[in-house]
PDB file of C-alpha atoms in Angstrom:
ATOM      1  CA  MET A   1      49.949 292.159  78.247  1.00  0.00           C
ATOM      2  CA  ASN A   2      51.073 295.799  78.054  1.00  0.00           C
ATOM      3  CA  ARG A   3      48.773 296.689  80.931  1.00  0.00           C
ATOM      4  CA  ASN A   4      50.314 293.915  83.057  1.00  0.00           C
ATOM      5  CA  LEU A   5      53.832 295.142  82.236  1.00  0.00           C
ATOM      6  CA  PHE A   6      52.859 298.667  83.219  1.00  0.00           C
ATOM      7  CA  THR A   7      51.352 297.346  86.463  1.00  0.00           C
ATOM      8  CA  ILE A   8      54.529 295.390  87.261  1.00  0.00           C
ATOM      9  CA  LEU A   9      56.645 298.480  86.540  1.00  0.00           C
ATOM     10  CA  ILE A  10      54.512 300.553  88.915  1.00  0.00           C
ATOM     11  CA  TYR A  11      54.696 297.785  91.552  1.00  0.00           C
ATOM     12  CA  PHE A  12      58.478 297.590  91.062  1.00  0.00           C
ATOM     13  CA  ILE A  13      59.046 301.297  91.620  1.00  0.00           C
ATOM     14  CA  PHE A  14      56.528 301.650  94.455  1.00  0.00           C
ATOM     15  CA  TYR A  15      57.629 298.612  96.470  1.00  0.00           C
ATOM     16  CA  VAL A  16      61.358 299.297  96.043  1.00  0.00           C
ATOM     17  CA  VAL A  17      60.884 302.863  97.305  1.00  0.00           C
ATOM     18  CA  LEU A  18      58.676 301.638 100.152  1.00  0.00           C
ATOM     19  CA  GLN A  19      61.207 298.953 101.114  1.00  0.00           C
ATOM     20  CA  VAL A  20      64.218 301.253 100.986  1.00  0.00           C
ATOM     21  CA  LEU A  21      62.711 304.289 102.681  1.00  0.00           C
ATOM     22  CA  LEU A  22      60.438 302.689 105.265  1.00  0.00           C
ATOM     23  CA  LEU A  23      60.445 298.925 105.684  1.00  0.00           C
ATOM     24  CA  ASP A  24      64.234 298.501 105.920  1.00  0.00           C
ATOM     25  CA  LYS A  25      64.062 300.652 109.054  1.00  0.00           C
ATOM     26  CA  ILE A  26      61.649 298.256 110.798  1.00  0.00           C
ATOM     27  CA  HIS A  27      63.363 295.628 112.941  1.00  0.00           C
ATOM     28  CA  LEU A  28      60.897 293.845 115.189  1.00  0.00           C
ATOM     29  CA  PHE A  29      62.863 292.863 118.306  1.00  0.00           C
ATOM     30  CA  ARG A  30      66.029 293.423 116.217  1.00  0.00           C
ATOM     31  CA  ILE A  31      65.208 290.218 114.357  1.00  0.00           C
ATOM     32  CA  GLY A  32      62.348 290.650 111.887  1.00  0.00           C
ATOM     33  CA  THR A  33      62.051 292.930 108.875  1.00  0.00           C
ATOM     34  CA  PRO A  34      59.182 292.755 106.368  1.00  0.00           C
ATOM     35  CA  PHE A  35      60.310 292.214 102.772  1.00  0.00           C
ATOM     36  CA  LEU A  36      57.264 293.523 100.944  1.00  0.00           C
ATOM     37  CA  TYR A  37      59.195 293.905  97.681  1.00  0.00           C
ATOM     38  CA  LEU A  38      58.574 290.166  97.131  1.00  0.00           C
ATOM     39  CA  TYR A  39      55.034 291.180  96.182  1.00  0.00           C
ATOM     40  CA  VAL A  40      56.428 292.232  92.793  1.00  0.00           C
ATOM     41  CA  ILE A  41      57.605 288.663  92.089  1.00  0.00           C
ATOM     42  CA  ILE A  42      54.408 287.166  93.469  1.00  0.00           C
ATOM     43  CA  LYS A  43      52.216 289.380  91.262  1.00  0.00           C
ATOM     44  CA  CYS A  44      53.984 288.828  87.922  1.00  0.00           C
ATOM     45  CA  PRO A  45      51.440 287.698  85.293  1.00  0.00           C
ATOM     46  CA  VAL A  46      50.867 283.943  85.168  1.00  0.00           C
ATOM     47  CA  ASN A  47      51.662 283.756  81.450  1.00  0.00           C
ATOM     48  CA  ALA A  48      54.961 285.658  81.761  1.00  0.00           C
ATOM     49  CA  PRO A  49      57.895 283.607  80.450  1.00  0.00           C
ATOM     50  CA  ARG A  50      60.145 282.163  83.121  1.00  0.00           C
ATOM     51  CA  THR A  51      63.179 284.072  81.809  1.00  0.00           C
ATOM     52  CA  GLN A  52      61.275 287.341  82.069  1.00  0.00           C
ATOM     53  CA  VAL A  53      60.223 286.578  85.665  1.00  0.00           C
ATOM     54  CA  ILE A  54      63.795 285.646  86.603  1.00  0.00           C
ATOM     55  CA  GLY A  55      65.060 288.846  84.934  1.00  0.00           C
ATOM     56  CA  VAL A  56      62.584 291.027  86.815  1.00  0.00           C
ATOM     57  CA  SER A  57      63.400 289.168  90.031  1.00  0.00           C
ATOM     58  CA  PHE A  58      67.133 289.658  89.555  1.00  0.00           C
ATOM     59  CA  LEU A  59      66.689 293.373  88.793  1.00  0.00           C
ATOM     60  CA  LEU A  60      64.485 293.755  91.843  1.00  0.00           C
ATOM     61  CA  GLY A  61      67.076 292.051  94.030  1.00  0.00           C
ATOM     62  CA  ILE A  62      70.022 293.995  92.647  1.00  0.00           C
ATOM     63  CA  VAL A  63      68.225 297.333  93.139  1.00  0.00           C
ATOM     64  CA  ILE A  64      67.443 296.392  96.753  1.00  0.00           C
ATOM     65  CA  ASP A  65      71.099 295.321  97.142  1.00  0.00           C
ATOM     66  CA  MET A  66      72.324 298.674  95.872  1.00  0.00           C
ATOM     67  CA  PHE A  67      70.300 300.546  98.476  1.00  0.00           C
ATOM     68  CA  SER A  68      70.896 298.033 101.287  1.00  0.00           C
ATOM     69  CA  ASN A  69      74.615 297.508 100.659  1.00  0.00           C
ATOM     70  CA  THR A  70      74.219 293.713 100.715  1.00  0.00           C
ATOM     71  CA  LEU A  71      76.452 292.710  97.780  1.00  0.00           C
ATOM     72  CA  GLY A  72      74.106 290.532  95.721  1.00  0.00           C
ATOM     73  CA  MET A  73      72.407 288.597  98.509  1.00  0.00           C
ATOM     74  CA  HIS A  74      68.935 289.871  97.630  1.00  0.00           C
ATOM     75  CA  ALA A  75      69.634 289.349  93.922  1.00  0.00           C
ATOM     76  CA  ALA A  76      70.482 285.692  94.517  1.00  0.00           C
ATOM     77  CA  ALA A  77      67.472 285.078  96.754  1.00  0.00           C
ATOM     78  CA  CYS A  78      65.100 286.904  94.377  1.00  0.00           C
ATOM     79  CA  SER A  79      66.464 285.048  91.352  1.00  0.00           C
ATOM     80  CA  LEU A  80      65.794 281.714  93.061  1.00  0.00           C
ATOM     81  CA  ALA A  81      62.299 282.893  94.007  1.00  0.00           C
ATOM     82  CA  GLY A  82      61.666 283.944  90.401  1.00  0.00           C
ATOM     83  CA  MET A  83      62.921 280.614  89.114  1.00  0.00           C
ATOM     84  CA  ILE A  84      60.581 278.508  91.279  1.00  0.00           C
ATOM     85  CA  ARG A  85      57.609 280.874  91.018  1.00  0.00           C
ATOM     86  CA  ASN A  86      55.788 279.232  88.072  1.00  0.00           C
ATOM     87  CA  PRO A  87      55.888 275.652  89.424  1.00  0.00           C
ATOM     88  CA  LEU A  88      54.787 276.898  92.857  1.00  0.00           C
ATOM     89  CA  MET A  89      51.973 278.941  91.382  1.00  0.00           C
ATOM     90  CA  ASN A  90      50.688 275.961  89.395  1.00  0.00           C
ATOM     91  CA  THR A  91      50.922 273.735  92.472  1.00  0.00           C
ATOM     92  CA  PHE A  92      48.704 275.981  94.586  1.00  0.00           C
ATOM     93  CA  ALA A  93      46.233 277.109  91.886  1.00  0.00           C
ATOM     94  CA  VAL A  94      42.692 275.860  92.432  1.00  0.00           C
ATOM     95  CA  LYS A  95      41.595 276.504  88.829  1.00  0.00           C
ATOM     96  CA  GLU A  96      43.073 277.225  85.425  1.00  0.00           C
ATOM     97  CA  PHE A  97      44.318 280.734  84.809  1.00  0.00           C
ATOM     98  CA  SER A  98      43.030 282.962  82.011  1.00  0.00           C
ATOM     99  CA  GLU A  99      45.331 284.859  79.679  1.00  0.00           C
ATOM    100  CA  GLY A 100      46.792 287.889  81.467  1.00  0.00           C
ATOM    101  CA  ASP A 101      45.764 286.835  84.980  1.00  0.00           C
ATOM    102  CA  MET A 102      47.909 287.752  87.946  1.00  0.00           C
ATOM    103  CA  PRO A 103      48.060 285.603  91.081  1.00  0.00           C
ATOM    104  CA  SER A 104      45.578 286.974  93.603  1.00  0.00           C
ATOM    105  CA  PHE A 105      42.877 286.032  96.074  1.00  0.00           C
ATOM    106  CA  GLN A 106      40.425 286.075  93.156  1.00  0.00           C
ATOM    107  CA  THR A 107      42.368 283.870  90.745  1.00  0.00           C
ATOM    108  CA  MET A 108      43.865 281.394  93.232  1.00  0.00           C
ATOM    109  CA  GLY A 109      41.536 281.618  96.201  1.00  0.00           C
ATOM    110  CA  VAL A 110      42.581 282.991  99.569  1.00  0.00           C
ATOM    111  CA  GLY A 111      44.109 279.717 100.752  1.00  0.00           C
ATOM    112  CA  GLY A 112      45.915 278.970  97.498  1.00  0.00           C
ATOM    113  CA  PHE A 113      47.353 282.470  97.210  1.00  0.00           C
ATOM    114  CA  SER A 114      48.380 282.502 100.871  1.00  0.00           C
ATOM    115  CA  ARG A 115      50.178 279.149 100.606  1.00  0.00           C
ATOM    116  CA  TYR A 116      51.851 280.175  97.333  1.00  0.00           C
ATOM    117  CA  ALA A 117      53.086 283.463  98.790  1.00  0.00           C
ATOM    118  CA  ALA A 118      54.205 281.832 102.056  1.00  0.00           C
ATOM    119  CA  VAL A 119      56.258 279.121 100.362  1.00  0.00           C
ATOM    120  CA  LEU A 120      57.811 281.601  97.934  1.00  0.00           C
ATOM    121  CA  ALA A 121      58.665 283.994 100.783  1.00  0.00           C
ATOM    122  CA  ALA A 122      60.040 281.136 102.915  1.00  0.00           C
ATOM    123  CA  ILE A 123      62.359 279.985 100.124  1.00  0.00           C
ATOM    124  CA  HIS A 124      63.502 283.573  99.574  1.00  0.00           C
ATOM    125  CA  HIS A 125      64.140 284.160 103.287  1.00  0.00           C
ATOM    126  CA  ILE A 126      65.935 280.850 103.840  1.00  0.00           C
ATOM    127  CA  THR A 127      68.195 281.574 100.873  1.00  0.00           C
ATOM    128  CA  LEU A 128      68.837 285.176 101.904  1.00  0.00           C
ATOM    129  CA  PHE A 129      69.660 284.455 105.528  1.00  0.00           C
ATOM    130  CA  CYS A 130      71.755 281.362 104.801  1.00  0.00           C
ATOM    131  CA  ILE A 131      73.852 283.427 102.372  1.00  0.00           C
ATOM    132  CA  GLU A 132      74.074 286.209 104.928  1.00  0.00           C
ATOM    133  CA  SER A 133      75.166 283.957 107.798  1.00  0.00           C
ATOM    134  CA  ILE A 134      77.446 281.729 105.644  1.00  0.00           C
ATOM    135  CA  THR A 135      78.890 279.845 108.647  1.00  0.00           C
ATOM    136  CA  LEU A 136      75.518 278.882 110.183  1.00  0.00           C
ATOM    137  CA  PHE A 137      77.262 279.561 113.502  1.00  0.00           C
ATOM    138  CA  HIS A 138      74.065 280.582 115.344  1.00  0.00           C
ATOM    139  CA  PRO A 139      71.370 278.263 113.966  1.00  0.00           C
ATOM    140  CA  LEU A 140      68.748 279.291 116.543  1.00  0.00           C
ATOM    141  CA  LEU A 141      69.157 282.967 115.680  1.00  0.00           C
ATOM    142  CA  LEU A 142      68.987 282.087 111.968  1.00  0.00           C
ATOM    143  CA  ILE A 143      65.701 280.225 112.464  1.00  0.00           C
ATOM    144  CA  LYS A 144      64.278 283.079 114.574  1.00  0.00           C
ATOM    145  CA  ARG A 145      65.186 285.622 111.889  1.00  0.00           C
ATOM    146  CA  ILE A 146      63.680 283.517 109.096  1.00  0.00           C
ATOM    147  CA  LEU A 147      60.427 282.968 110.998  1.00  0.00           C
ATOM    148  CA  ALA A 148      60.107 286.576 112.183  1.00  0.00           C
ATOM    149  CA  CYS A 149      60.752 287.965 108.706  1.00  0.00           C
ATOM    150  CA  LEU A 150      58.416 285.412 107.151  1.00  0.00           C
ATOM    151  CA  PHE A 151      55.657 286.380 109.565  1.00  0.00           C
ATOM    152  CA  LEU A 152      56.070 290.114 108.921  1.00  0.00           C
ATOM    153  CA  THR A 153      56.397 289.624 105.162  1.00  0.00           C
ATOM    154  CA  MET A 154      53.272 287.476 104.957  1.00  0.00           C
ATOM    155  CA  LEU A 155      51.332 289.861 107.168  1.00  0.00           C
ATOM    156  CA  THR A 156      52.156 292.814 104.913  1.00  0.00           C
ATOM    157  CA  ILE A 157      51.563 290.856 101.677  1.00  0.00           C
ATOM    158  CA  LEU A 158      48.152 289.621 102.824  1.00  0.00           C
ATOM    159  CA  ILE A 159      47.134 293.112 103.959  1.00  0.00           C
ATOM    160  CA  VAL A 160      48.134 294.608 100.599  1.00  0.00           C
ATOM    161  CA  GLU A 161      46.338 291.829  98.723  1.00  0.00           C
ATOM    162  CA  ALA A 162      43.200 292.307 100.829  1.00  0.00           C
ATOM    163  CA  PHE A 163      43.199 296.019  99.942  1.00  0.00           C
ATOM    164  CA  ASN A 164      43.640 295.113  96.258  1.00  0.00           C
ATOM    165  CA  LEU A 165      40.680 292.729  96.485  1.00  0.00           C
ATOM    166  CA  LYS A 166      38.509 295.393  98.117  1.00  0.00           C
ATOM    167  CA  ARG A 167      39.541 297.935  95.462  1.00  0.00           C
ATOM    168  CA  ARG A 168      38.726 295.523  92.599  1.00  0.00           C
ATOM    169  CA  LYS A 169      35.252 294.804  93.996  1.00  0.00           C
ATOM    170  CA  GLU A 170      34.336 298.519  94.004  1.00  0.00           C
TER     171      GLU A 170
END
């Protein structure tokens, strides 16, 4: 368990710095930005208590908010993602998890992990952009932003997970 906590702490620091210094500057067609920091929530250990996952998710969101000047929007979206993470993970798991497992291509299968990450990211993005747009005045733009960000987020998450899989096999 201590090793998993250390891993999550390293993920937290690395992906927050990466998001703030690099990924927040990427705006594909002025619409899409990858939110790779969600990988921290996705990779929390499967046996982590729900309150701990929600706490880590909230802290992750509030730190991103501090650097992005978004007044709690990421904290709210991350907290919701952390709250629904365990039921989603169990829905898409193809086999029982062992003690200390983390969701991955190995533990959930490529399809199961991809669906789990996509649904979690979609819920996060829908929440984030609906809070951001409040009035829903431009629904087409809102849908474009959600889909573009979801595509970029999933692309980056799957690339990182593929590198993790390759590293574990060596």
